[in-house]
JSON list of C-alpha atoms in Angstrom, two decimals:
[
{"chain": "A", "resi": 146, "resn": "MET", "atom": "CA", "xyz": [-23.24, -33.12, -9.24]},
{"chain": "A", "resi": 147, "resn": "LYS", "atom": "CA", "xyz": [-23.68, -29.57, -9.06]},
{"chain": "A", "resi": 148, "resn": "LYS", "atom": "CA", "xyz": [-23.54, -27.51, -6.18]},
{"chain": "A", "resi": 149, "resn": "ARG", "atom": "CA", "xyz": [-25.05, -23.73, -6.36]},
{"chain": "A", "resi": 150, "resn": "VAL", "atom": "CA", "xyz": [-24.95, -21.46, -3.63]},
{"chain": "A", "resi": 151, "resn": "ILE", "atom": "CA", "xyz": [-26.44, -18.14, -4.23]},
{"chain": "A", "resi": 152, "resn": "VAL", "atom": "CA", "xyz": [-25.43, -16.31, -1.34]},
{"chain": "A", "resi": 153, "resn": "PRO", "atom": "CA", "xyz": [-22.36, -14.17, -2.32]},
{"chain": "A", "resi": 154, "resn": "LEU", "atom": "CA", "xyz": [-18.54, -14.86, -0.79]},
{"chain": "A", "resi": 155, "resn": "ALA", "atom": "CA", "xyz": [-18.90, -11.47, 1.00]},
{"chain": "A", "resi": 156, "resn": "SER", "atom": "CA", "xyz": [-21.56, -11.87, 3.28]},
{"chain": "A", "resi": 157, "resn": "VAL", "atom": "CA", "xyz": [-19.96, -15.16, 4.69]},
{"chain": "A", "resi": 158, "resn": "PHE", "atom": "CA", "xyz": [-18.00, -12.92, 6.88]},
{"chain": "A", "resi": 159, "resn": "ALA", "atom": "CA", "xyz": [-18.60, -9.50, 8.67]},
{"chain": "A", "resi": 160, "resn": "VAL", "atom": "CA", "xyz": [-16.69, -6.19, 7.64]},
{"chain": "A", "resi": 161, "resn": "THR", "atom": "CA", "xyz": [-13.81, -5.67, 9.68]},
{"chain": "A", "resi": 162, "resn": "SER", "atom": "CA", "xyz": [-10.98, -3.17, 9.75]},
{"chain": "A", "resi": 163, "resn": "PHE", "atom": "CA", "xyz": [-7.86, -4.58, 7.80]},
{"chain": "A", "resi": 164, "resn": "ALA", "atom": "CA", "xyz": [-4.61, -4.69, 10.62]},
{"chain": "A", "resi": 165, "resn": "GLY", "atom": "CA", "xyz": [-1.60, -5.45, 9.60]},
{"chain": "A", "resi": 166, "resn": "THR", "atom": "CA", "xyz": [0.82, -5.49, 6.41]},
{"chain": "A", "resi": 167, "resn": "ALA", "atom": "CA", "xyz": [2.99, -7.63, 4.63]},
{"chain": "A", "resi": 168, "resn": "SER", "atom": "CA", "xyz": [6.11, -6.92, 7.08]},
{"chain": "A", "resi": 169, "resn": "ALA", "atom": "CA", "xyz": [4.12, -7.14, 10.26]},
{"chain": "A", "resi": 170, "resn": "ASP", "atom": "CA", "xyz": [3.07, -9.41, 12.35]},
{"chain": "A", "resi": 171, "resn": "HIS", "atom": "CA", "xyz": [0.26, -11.98, 11.20]},
{"chain": "A", "resi": 172, "resn": "GLU", "atom": "CA", "xyz": [-2.31, -11.36, 14.07]},
{"chain": "A", "resi": 173, "resn": "GLY", "atom": "CA", "xyz": [-5.76, -10.01, 12.24]},
{"chain": "A", "resi": 174, "resn": "LEU", "atom": "CA", "xyz": [-4.38, -9.96, 8.90]},
{"chain": "A", "resi": 175, "resn": "GLU", "atom": "CA", "xyz": [-7.38, -10.34, 5.73]},
{"chain": "A", "resi": 176, "resn": "PHE", "atom": "CA", "xyz": [-6.50, -11.65, 2.31]},
{"chain": "A", "resi": 177, "resn": "MET", "atom": "CA", "xyz": [-9.48, -11.58, -0.56]},
{"chain": "A", "resi": 178, "resn": "VAL", "atom": "CA", "xyz": [-7.56, -14.07, -3.42]},
{"chain": "A", "resi": 179, "resn": "ASP", "atom": "CA", "xyz": [-8.49, -14.43, -7.12]},
{"chain": "A", "resi": 180, "resn": "LEU", "atom": "CA", "xyz": [-7.88, -18.26, -7.73]},
{"chain": "A", "resi": 181, "resn": "THR", "atom": "CA", "xyz": [-7.21, -18.42, -11.43]},
{"chain": "A", "resi": 182, "resn": "PRO", "atom": "CA", "xyz": [-5.62, -21.41, -14.18]},
{"chain": "A", "resi": 183, "resn": "GLU", "atom": "CA", "xyz": [-2.74, -18.53, -14.99]},
{"chain": "A", "resi": 184, "resn": "ALA", "atom": "CA", "xyz": [-2.04, -18.42, -11.70]},
{"chain": "A", "resi": 185, "resn": "GLU", "atom": "CA", "xyz": [-1.10, -22.47, -11.94]},
{"chain": "A", "resi": 186, "resn": "THR", "atom": "CA", "xyz": [2.87, -22.91, -12.72]},
{"chain": "A", "resi": 187, "resn": "LYS", "atom": "CA", "xyz": [1.87, -25.66, -15.86]},
{"chain": "A", "resi": 188, "resn": "ASP", "atom": "CA", "xyz": [-0.72, -25.08, -18.79]},
{"chain": "A", "resi": 189, "resn": "VAL", "atom": "CA", "xyz": [-4.28, -25.08, -17.64]},
{"chain": "A", "resi": 190, "resn": "ASP", "atom": "CA", "xyz": [-7.24, -24.90, -19.98]},
{"chain": "A", "resi": 191, "resn": "SER", "atom": "CA", "xyz": [-10.19, -23.75, -17.92]},
{"chain": "A", "resi": 192, "resn": "ASP", "atom": "CA", "xyz": [-12.98, -21.58, -17.49]},
{"chain": "A", "resi": 193, "resn": "ALA", "atom": "CA", "xyz": [-13.04, -22.07, -14.03]},
{"chain": "A", "resi": 194, "resn": "MET", "atom": "CA", "xyz": [-12.41, -19.00, -11.42]},
{"chain": "A", "resi": 195, "resn": "GLY", "atom": "CA", "xyz": [-12.62, -18.44, -7.82]},
{"chain": "A", "resi": 196, "resn": "GLU", "atom": "CA", "xyz": [-12.31, -16.31, -4.82]},
{"chain": "A", "resi": 197, "resn": "ALA", "atom": "CA", "xyz": [-11.12, -16.69, -1.16]},
{"chain": "A", "resi": 198, "resn": "HIS", "atom": "CA", "xyz": [-11.12, -14.87, 1.66]},
{"chain": "A", "resi": 199, "resn": "PHE", "atom": "CA", "xyz": [-9.00, -15.65, 4.82]},
{"chain": "A", "resi": 200, "resn": "GLU", "atom": "CA", "xyz": [-9.00, -13.87, 8.24]},
{"chain": "A", "resi": 201, "resn": "VAL", "atom": "CA", "xyz": [-6.65, -14.46, 11.11]},
{"chain": "A", "resi": 202, "resn": "SER", "atom": "CA", "xyz": [-7.97, -14.22, 14.61]},
{"chain": "A", "resi": 203, "resn": "GLU", "atom": "CA", "xyz": [-6.52, -11.42, 16.40]},
{"chain": "A", "resi": 204, "resn": "ASP", "atom": "CA", "xyz": [-4.60, -13.18, 18.40]},
{"chain": "A", "resi": 205, "resn": "GLY", "atom": "CA", "xyz": [-3.22, -15.36, 15.67]},
{"chain": "A", "resi": 206, "resn": "GLU", "atom": "CA", "xyz": [-3.82, -18.60, 16.62]},
{"chain": "A", "resi": 207, "resn": "SER", "atom": "CA", "xyz": [-6.75, -19.38, 13.99]},
{"chain": "A", "resi": 208, "resn": "ILE", "atom": "CA", "xyz": [-7.72, -19.00, 10.28]},
{"chain": "A", "resi": 209, "resn": "MET", "atom": "CA", "xyz": [-11.22, -18.57, 9.02]},
{"chain": "A", "resi": 210, "resn": "TYR", "atom": "CA", "xyz": [-11.73, -18.77, 5.24]},
{"chain": "A", "resi": 211, "resn": "ALA", "atom": "CA", "xyz": [-14.17, -19.61, 2.65]},
{"chain": "A", "resi": 212, "resn": "VAL", "atom": "CA", "xyz": [-13.80, -20.38, -0.64]},
{"chain": "A", "resi": 213, "resn": "HIS", "atom": "CA", "xyz": [-15.95, -19.26, -4.05]},
{"chain": "A", "resi": 214, "resn": "ALA", "atom": "CA", "xyz": [-15.77, -21.05, -7.26]},
{"chain": "A", "resi": 215, "resn": "GLU", "atom": "CA", "xyz": [-17.77, -20.72, -10.88]},
{"chain": "A", "resi": 216, "resn": "ASP", "atom": "CA", "xyz": [-17.34, -23.62, -13.05]},
{"chain": "A", "resi": 217, "resn": "LEU", "atom": "CA", "xyz": [-15.00, -25.62, -11.30]},
{"chain": "A", "resi": 218, "resn": "ASP", "atom": "CA", "xyz": [-15.99, -29.02, -12.51]},
{"chain": "A", "resi": 219, "resn": "ASN", "atom": "CA", "xyz": [-14.54, -32.89, -11.22]},
{"chain": "A", "resi": 220, "resn": "ALA", "atom": "CA", "xyz": [-13.42, -30.87, -7.89]},
{"chain": "A", "resi": 221, "resn": "VAL", "atom": "CA", "xyz": [-10.65, -32.87, -5.19]},
{"chain": "A", "resi": 222, "resn": "ALA", "atom": "CA", "xyz": [-9.15, -31.00, -3.24]},
{"chain": "A", "resi": 223, "resn": "GLY", "atom": "CA", "xyz": [-8.39, -27.86, -2.16]},
{"chain": "A", "resi": 224, "resn": "HIS", "atom": "CA", "xyz": [-5.58, -26.95, 0.18]},
{"chain": "A", "resi": 225, "resn": "LEU", "atom": "CA", "xyz": [-3.23, -23.82, 1.56]},
{"chain": "A", "resi": 226, "resn": "HIS", "atom": "CA", "xyz": [0.52, -24.61, -0.07]},
{"chain": "A", "resi": 227, "resn": "SER", "atom": "CA", "xyz": [3.55, -22.90, 1.38]},
{"chain": "A", "resi": 228, "resn": "GLY", "atom": "CA", "xyz": [5.43, -21.37, -1.68]},
{"chain": "A", "resi": 229, "resn": "ALA", "atom": "CA", "xyz": [6.25, -18.38, -3.59]},
{"chain": "A", "resi": 230, "resn": "GLU", "atom": "CA", "xyz": [4.75, -17.15, -6.44]},
{"chain": "A", "resi": 231, "resn": "SER", "atom": "CA", "xyz": [5.14, -19.37, -9.67]},
{"chain": "A", "resi": 232, "resn": "GLU", "atom": "CA", "xyz": [6.75, -21.98, -7.48]},
{"chain": "A", "resi": 233, "resn": "ASP", "atom": "CA", "xyz": [5.39, -25.47, -6.44]},
{"chain": "A", "resi": 234, "resn": "GLY", "atom": "CA", "xyz": [5.35, -25.96, -2.64]},
{"chain": "A", "resi": 235, "resn": "PRO", "atom": "CA", "xyz": [4.34, -28.89, -0.68]},
{"chain": "A", "resi": 236, "resn": "VAL", "atom": "CA", "xyz": [0.54, -28.63, 1.12]},
{"chain": "A", "resi": 237, "resn": "GLU", "atom": "CA", "xyz": [0.52, -27.42, 4.96]},
{"chain": "A", "resi": 238, "resn": "LEU", "atom": "CA", "xyz": [-3.31, -26.93, 5.29]},
{"chain": "A", "resi": 239, "resn": "PHE", "atom": "CA", "xyz": [-6.58, -28.62, 3.81]},
{"chain": "A", "resi": 240, "resn": "LEU", "atom": "CA", "xyz": [-9.41, -26.66, 2.91]},
{"chain": "A", "resi": 241, "resn": "PHE", "atom": "CA", "xyz": [-11.55, -29.26, 1.69]},
{"chain": "A", "resi": 242, "resn": "GLU", "atom": "CA", "xyz": [-10.92, -32.65, 0.24]},
{"chain": "A", "resi": 243, "resn": "ASN", "atom": "CA", "xyz": [-13.95, -34.83, -1.36]},
{"chain": "A", "resi": 244, "resn": "ASP", "atom": "CA", "xyz": [-15.11, -38.55, -1.36]},
{"chain": "A", "resi": 245, "resn": "GLU", "atom": "CA", "xyz": [-16.05, -38.17, -4.99]},
{"chain": "A", "resi": 246, "resn": "PRO", "atom": "CA", "xyz": [-14.90, -35.39, -7.59]},
{"chain": "A", "resi": 247, "resn": "MET", "atom": "CA", "xyz": [-17.76, -32.61, -7.34]},
{"chain": "A", "resi": 248, "resn": "ASP", "atom": "CA", "xyz": [-18.70, -29.70, -9.60]},
{"chain": "A", "resi": 249, "resn": "TYR", "atom": "CA", "xyz": [-19.31, -26.14, -8.02]},
{"chain": "A", "resi": 250, "resn": "ASP", "atom": "CA", "xyz": [-20.34, -23.02, -9.25]},
{"chain": "A", "resi": 251, "resn": "GLY", "atom": "CA", "xyz": [-20.83, -21.09, -5.55]},
{"chain": "A", "resi": 252, "resn": "GLU", "atom": "CA", "xyz": [-19.86, -22.10, -2.43]},
{"chain": "A", "resi": 253, "resn": "VAL", "atom": "CA", "xyz": [-17.07, -24.54, -1.62]},
{"chain": "A", "resi": 254, "resn": "ALA", "atom": "CA", "xyz": [-15.95, -24.57, 1.73]},
{"chain": "A", "resi": 255, "resn": "THR", "atom": "CA", "xyz": [-15.86, -22.20, 4.80]},
{"chain": "A", "resi": 256, "resn": "GLY", "atom": "CA", "xyz": [-14.32, -23.39, 8.15]},
{"chain": "A", "resi": 257, "resn": "THR", "atom": "CA", "xyz": [-11.49, -22.39, 10.42]},
{"chain": "A", "resi": 258, "resn": "LEU", "atom": "CA", "xyz": [-7.86, -23.75, 10.20]},
{"chain": "A", "resi": 259, "resn": "THR", "atom": "CA", "xyz": [-5.34, -23.85, 13.47]},
{"chain": "A", "resi": 260, "resn": "GLU", "atom": "CA", "xyz": [-2.07, -25.71, 14.40]},
{"chain": "A", "resi": 261, "resn": "ASP", "atom": "CA", "xyz": [-4.32, -28.56, 15.07]},
{"chain": "A", "resi": 262, "resn": "ASP", "atom": "CA", "xyz": [-5.18, -28.85, 11.21]},
{"chain": "A", "resi": 263, "resn": "LEU", "atom": "CA", "xyz": [-0.77, -28.07, 10.35]},
{"chain": "A", "resi": 264, "resn": "VAL", "atom": "CA", "xyz": [-0.01, -31.68, 7.80]},
{"chain": "A", "resi": 265, "resn": "GLY", "atom": "CA", "xyz": [3.27, -30.47, 6.90]},
{"chain": "A", "resi": 266, "resn": "ASP", "atom": "CA", "xyz": [6.32, -30.03, 8.24]},
{"chain": "A", "resi": 267, "resn": "MET", "atom": "CA", "xyz": [6.12, -26.62, 9.13]},
{"chain": "A", "resi": 268, "resn": "THR", "atom": "CA", "xyz": [5.13, -25.26, 12.53]},
{"chain": "A", "resi": 269, "resn": "TRP", "atom": "CA", "xyz": [2.62, -22.74, 13.13]},
{"chain": "A", "resi": 270, "resn": "GLU", "atom": "CA", "xyz": [4.76, -20.25, 13.85]},
{"chain": "A", "resi": 271, "resn": "GLU", "atom": "CA", "xyz": [7.02, -21.16, 10.89]},
{"chain": "A", "resi": 272, "resn": "PHE", "atom": "CA", "xyz": [3.24, -21.12, 8.31]},
{"chain": "A", "resi": 273, "resn": "SER", "atom": "CA", "xyz": [2.58, -17.68, 10.02]},
{"chain": "A", "resi": 274, "resn": "MET", "atom": "CA", "xyz": [5.80, -16.31, 8.65]},
{"chain": "A", "resi": 275, "resn": "SER", "atom": "CA", "xyz": [5.72, -17.53, 5.46]},
{"chain": "A", "resi": 276, "resn": "LEU", "atom": "CA", "xyz": [1.93, -16.02, 5.44]},
{"chain": "A", "resi": 277, "resn": "VAL", "atom": "CA", "xyz": [3.37, -12.54, 5.97]},
{"chain": "A", "resi": 278, "resn": "ALA", "atom": "CA", "xyz": [6.37, -12.54, 3.80]},
{"chain": "A", "resi": 279, "resn": "GLY", "atom": "CA", "xyz": [3.23, -13.77, 1.06]},
{"chain": "A", "resi": 280, "resn": "ASP", "atom": "CA", "xyz": [4.64, -17.50, 0.69]},
{"chain": "A", "resi": 281, "resn": "VAL", "atom": "CA", "xyz": [1.55, -18.85, 1.11]},
{"chain": "A", "resi": 282, "resn": "TYR", "atom": "CA", "xyz": [-0.79, -19.60, -1.86]},
{"chain": "A", "resi": 283, "resn": "ALA", "atom": "CA", "xyz": [-4.56, -21.23, -2.02]},
{"chain": "A", "resi": 284, "resn": "ASN", "atom": "CA", "xyz": [-4.90, -24.44, -4.99]},
{"chain": "A", "resi": 285, "resn": "LEU", "atom": "CA", "xyz": [-7.94, -25.96, -5.65]},
{"chain": "A", "resi": 286, "resn": "HIS", "atom": "CA", "xyz": [-7.31, -29.35, -7.47]},
{"chain": "A", "resi": 287, "resn": "THR", "atom": "CA", "xyz": [-9.74, -31.78, -9.95]},
{"chain": "A", "resi": 288, "resn": "GLU", "atom": "CA", "xyz": [-9.48, -35.00, -12.07]},
{"chain": "A", "resi": 289, "resn": "GLU", "atom": "CA", "xyz": [-8.35, -33.22, -15.21]},
{"chain": "A", "resi": 290, "resn": "TYR", "atom": "CA", "xyz": [-5.46, -31.29, -13.00]},
{"chain": "A", "resi": 291, "resn": "PRO", "atom": "CA", "xyz": [-4.64, -32.84, -10.46]},
{"chain": "A", "resi": 292, "resn": "ASP", "atom": "CA", "xyz": [-1.88, -30.72, -9.19]},
{"chain": "A", "resi": 293, "resn": "GLY", "atom": "CA", "xyz": [-4.35, -27.58, -9.10]},
{"chain": "A", "resi": 294, "resn": "GLU", "atom": "CA", "xyz": [-6.65, -25.99, -11.56]},
{"chain": "A", "resi": 295, "resn": "ILE", "atom": "CA", "xyz": [-7.00, -22.42, -9.96]},
{"chain": "A", "resi": 296, "resn": "ARG", "atom": "CA", "xyz": [-4.65, -21.05, -7.69]},
{"chain": "A", "resi": 297, "resn": "GLY", "atom": "CA", "xyz": [-4.16, -17.15, -5.89]},
{"chain": "A", "resi": 298, "resn": "GLN", "atom": "CA", "xyz": [-1.17, -16.13, -3.80]},
{"chain": "A", "resi": 299, "resn": "LEU", "atom": "CA", "xyz": [-2.08, -15.04, -0.32]},
{"chain": "A", "resi": 300, "resn": "ASP", "atom": "CA", "xyz": [0.10, -11.97, -0.50]},
{"chain": "A", "resi": 301, "resn": "GLU", "atom": "CA", "xyz": [0.57, -7.96, -0.26]},
{"chain": "A", "resi": 302, "resn": "GLU", "atom": "CA", "xyz": [-2.47, -7.44, -3.50]},
{"chain": "A", "resi": 303, "resn": "ALA", "atom": "CA", "xyz": [-4.75, -9.98, -1.46]},
{"chain": "A", "resi": 304, "resn": "GLN", "atom": "CA", "xyz": [-4.34, -8.29, 1.56]},
{"chain": "A", "resi": 305, "resn": "GLU", "atom": "CA", "xyz": [-5.43, -4.84, -0.37]},
{"chain": "A", "resi": 306, "resn": "ALA", "atom": "CA", "xyz": [-8.13, -6.22, -2.07]},
{"chain": "A", "resi": 307, "resn": "ALA", "atom": "CA", "xyz": [-9.85, -7.24, 1.34]},
{"chain": "A", "resi": 308, "resn": "MET", "atom": "CA", "xyz": [-9.10, -3.72, 2.68]},
{"chain": "A", "resi": 309, "resn": "MET", "atom": "CA", "xyz": [-11.87, -2.64, -0.44]},
{"chain": "A", "resi": 310, "resn": "PRO", "atom": "CA", "xyz": [-14.97, -1.75, 0.52]},
{"chain": "A", "resi": 311, "resn": "GLU", "atom": "CA", "xyz": [-17.84, -4.22, -1.64]},
{"chain": "A", "resi": 312, "resn": "GLU", "atom": "CA", "xyz": [-19.16, -3.17, -5.11]},
{"chain": "A", "resi": 313, "resn": "MET", "atom": "CA", "xyz": [-21.88, -0.75, -4.15]},
{"chain": "A", "resi": 314, "resn": "PRO", "atom": "CA", "xyz": [-25.35, -1.38, -6.17]},
{"chain": "A", "resi": 315, "resn": "GLN", "atom": "CA", "xyz": [-26.00, 0.87, -9.06]},
{"chain": "A", "resi": 316, "resn": "THR", "atom": "CA", "xyz": [-28.94, 3.37, -8.51]},
{"chain": "A", "resi": 317, "resn": "GLY", "atom": "CA", "xyz": [-30.27, 3.55, -12.03]},
{"chain": "A", "resi": 318, "resn": "MET", "atom": "CA", "xyz": [-29.18, 7.42, -12.21]},
{"chain": "A", "resi": 319, "resn": "GLY", "atom": "CA", "xyz": [-25.86, 7.21, -13.51]},
{"chain": "A", "resi": 320, "resn": "GLY", "atom": "CA", "xyz": [-24.58, 6.49, -9.74]},
{"chain": "A", "resi": 321, "resn": "THR", "atom": "CA", "xyz": [-24.22, 4.11, -7.34]},
{"chain": "A", "resi": 322, "resn": "SER", "atom": "CA", "xyz": [-26.33, 3.82, -3.51]},
{"chain": "A", "resi": 323, "resn": "ASP", "atom": "CA", "xyz": [-24.30, 3.77, -0.84]},
{"chain": "A", "resi": 324, "resn": "ASN", "atom": "CA", "xyz": [-26.41, 4.54, 2.64]},
{"chain": "A", "resi": 325, "resn": "GLY", "atom": "CA", "xyz": [-23.38, 5.62, 4.55]},
{"chain": "A", "resi": 326, "resn": "MET", "atom": "CA", "xyz": [-22.21, 8.44, 1.80]},
{"chain": "A", "resi": 327, "resn": "THR", "atom": "CA", "xyz": [-25.42, 9.55, 1.74]},
{"chain": "A", "resi": 328, "resn": "GLY", "atom": "CA", "xyz": [-25.62, 10.27, 5.42]},
{"chain": "A", "resi": 329, "resn": "LEU", "atom": "CA", "xyz": [-22.42, 11.68, 5.51]},
{"chain": "A", "resi": 330, "resn": "TRP", "atom": "CA", "xyz": [-22.61, 14.34, 2.94]},
{"chain": "A", "resi": 331, "resn": "ALA", "atom": "CA", "xyz": [-25.97, 15.02, 4.58]},
{"chain": "A", "resi": 332, "resn": "GLY", "atom": "CA", "xyz": [-24.13, 16.07, 8.03]},
{"chain": "A", "resi": 333, "resn": "ILE", "atom": "CA", "xyz": [-21.47, 18.02, 5.72]},
{"chain": "A", "resi": 334, "resn": "ALA", "atom": "CA", "xyz": [-24.66, 19.88, 4.19]},
{"chain": "A", "resi": 335, "resn": "ALA", "atom": "CA", "xyz": [-26.57, 20.45, 7.22]},
{"chain": "A", "resi": 336, "resn": "LEU", "atom": "CA", "xyz": [-23.41, 21.60, 9.21]},
{"chain": "A", "resi": 337, "resn": "ALA", "atom": "CA", "xyz": [-22.77, 24.06, 6.18]},
{"chain": "A", "resi": 338, "resn": "VAL", "atom": "CA", "xyz": [-26.41, 25.26, 6.15]},
{"chain": "A", "resi": 339, "resn": "GLY", "atom": "CA", "xyz": [-26.30, 25.65, 9.71]},
{"chain": "A", "resi": 340, "resn": "GLY", "atom": "CA", "xyz": [-23.28, 27.63, 10.24]},
{"chain": "A", "resi": 341, "resn": "ALA", "atom": "CA", "xyz": [-24.26, 29.75, 7.31]},
{"chain": "A", "resi": 342, "resn": "ALA", "atom": "CA", "xyz": [-27.55, 30.71, 9.01]},
{"chain": "A", "resi": 343, "resn": "LEU", "atom": "CA", "xyz": [-25.47, 31.70, 12.14]},
{"chain": "A", "resi": 344, "resn": "PHE", "atom": "CA", "xyz": [-23.01, 33.77, 10.56]},
{"chain": "A", "resi": 345, "resn": "MET", "atom": "CA", "xyz": [-26.35, 35.92, 8.61]},
{"chain": "A", "resi": 346, "resn": "ARG", "atom": "CA", "xyz": [-28.06, 35.97, 12.21]},
{"chain": "A", "resi": 347, "resn": "ARG", "atom": "CA", "xyz": [-24.73, 37.29, 14.38]},
{"chain": "A", "resi": 348, "resn": "ARG", "atom": "CA", "xyz": [-24.60, 40.40, 10.97]},
{"chain": "A", "resi": 349, "resn": "SER", "atom": "CA", "xyz": [-28.08, 41.59, 11.38]},
{"chain": "A", "resi": 350, "resn": "GLU", "atom": "CA", "xyz": [-27.60, 41.65, 15.45]},
{"chain": "A", "resi": 351, "resn": "ALA", "atom": "CA", "xyz": [-24.37, 43.67, 14.60]}
]
């Protein structure tokens, strides 16, 4: 069974400002994580790839998430594990679990995680500390690769990726379309024209 969703992952969340760094409190942290076979600790021969968005609430008591994958076949589960990059660690939170293997080309799972969802030995405070330290990773498991087929670290790079603006649509004129920037430059131009007119009027009055 192939599950296809056309809506892009970025549309799942409203755009929010970045709040926090890897050395700061976990409250308000946001991550955009690339999920790839190359990030797995074992050899994986797969064309699958994915992306996962995680956003910690301002009070630090919950984590919203959305997971997207392409060419991911026979997926059985997805988790957040504690562990540094290139290391394997225990499951701390479930992102999804399928009764039967499923194929994905689009949205995989969305939801909100809280302390009640913890399945490992960590407390929520300990998990939050690992999150701040970059020692948490997302891992999607399949029948062919039960230890994980695509994986990505919730680290500083993923925080920086969450800060990047969405890709702007092409205008077809060798540039991109961005209504916000267009309005900004229009405002600057208007101020410049107005300032020049005022300067010329004062010169003529003098």
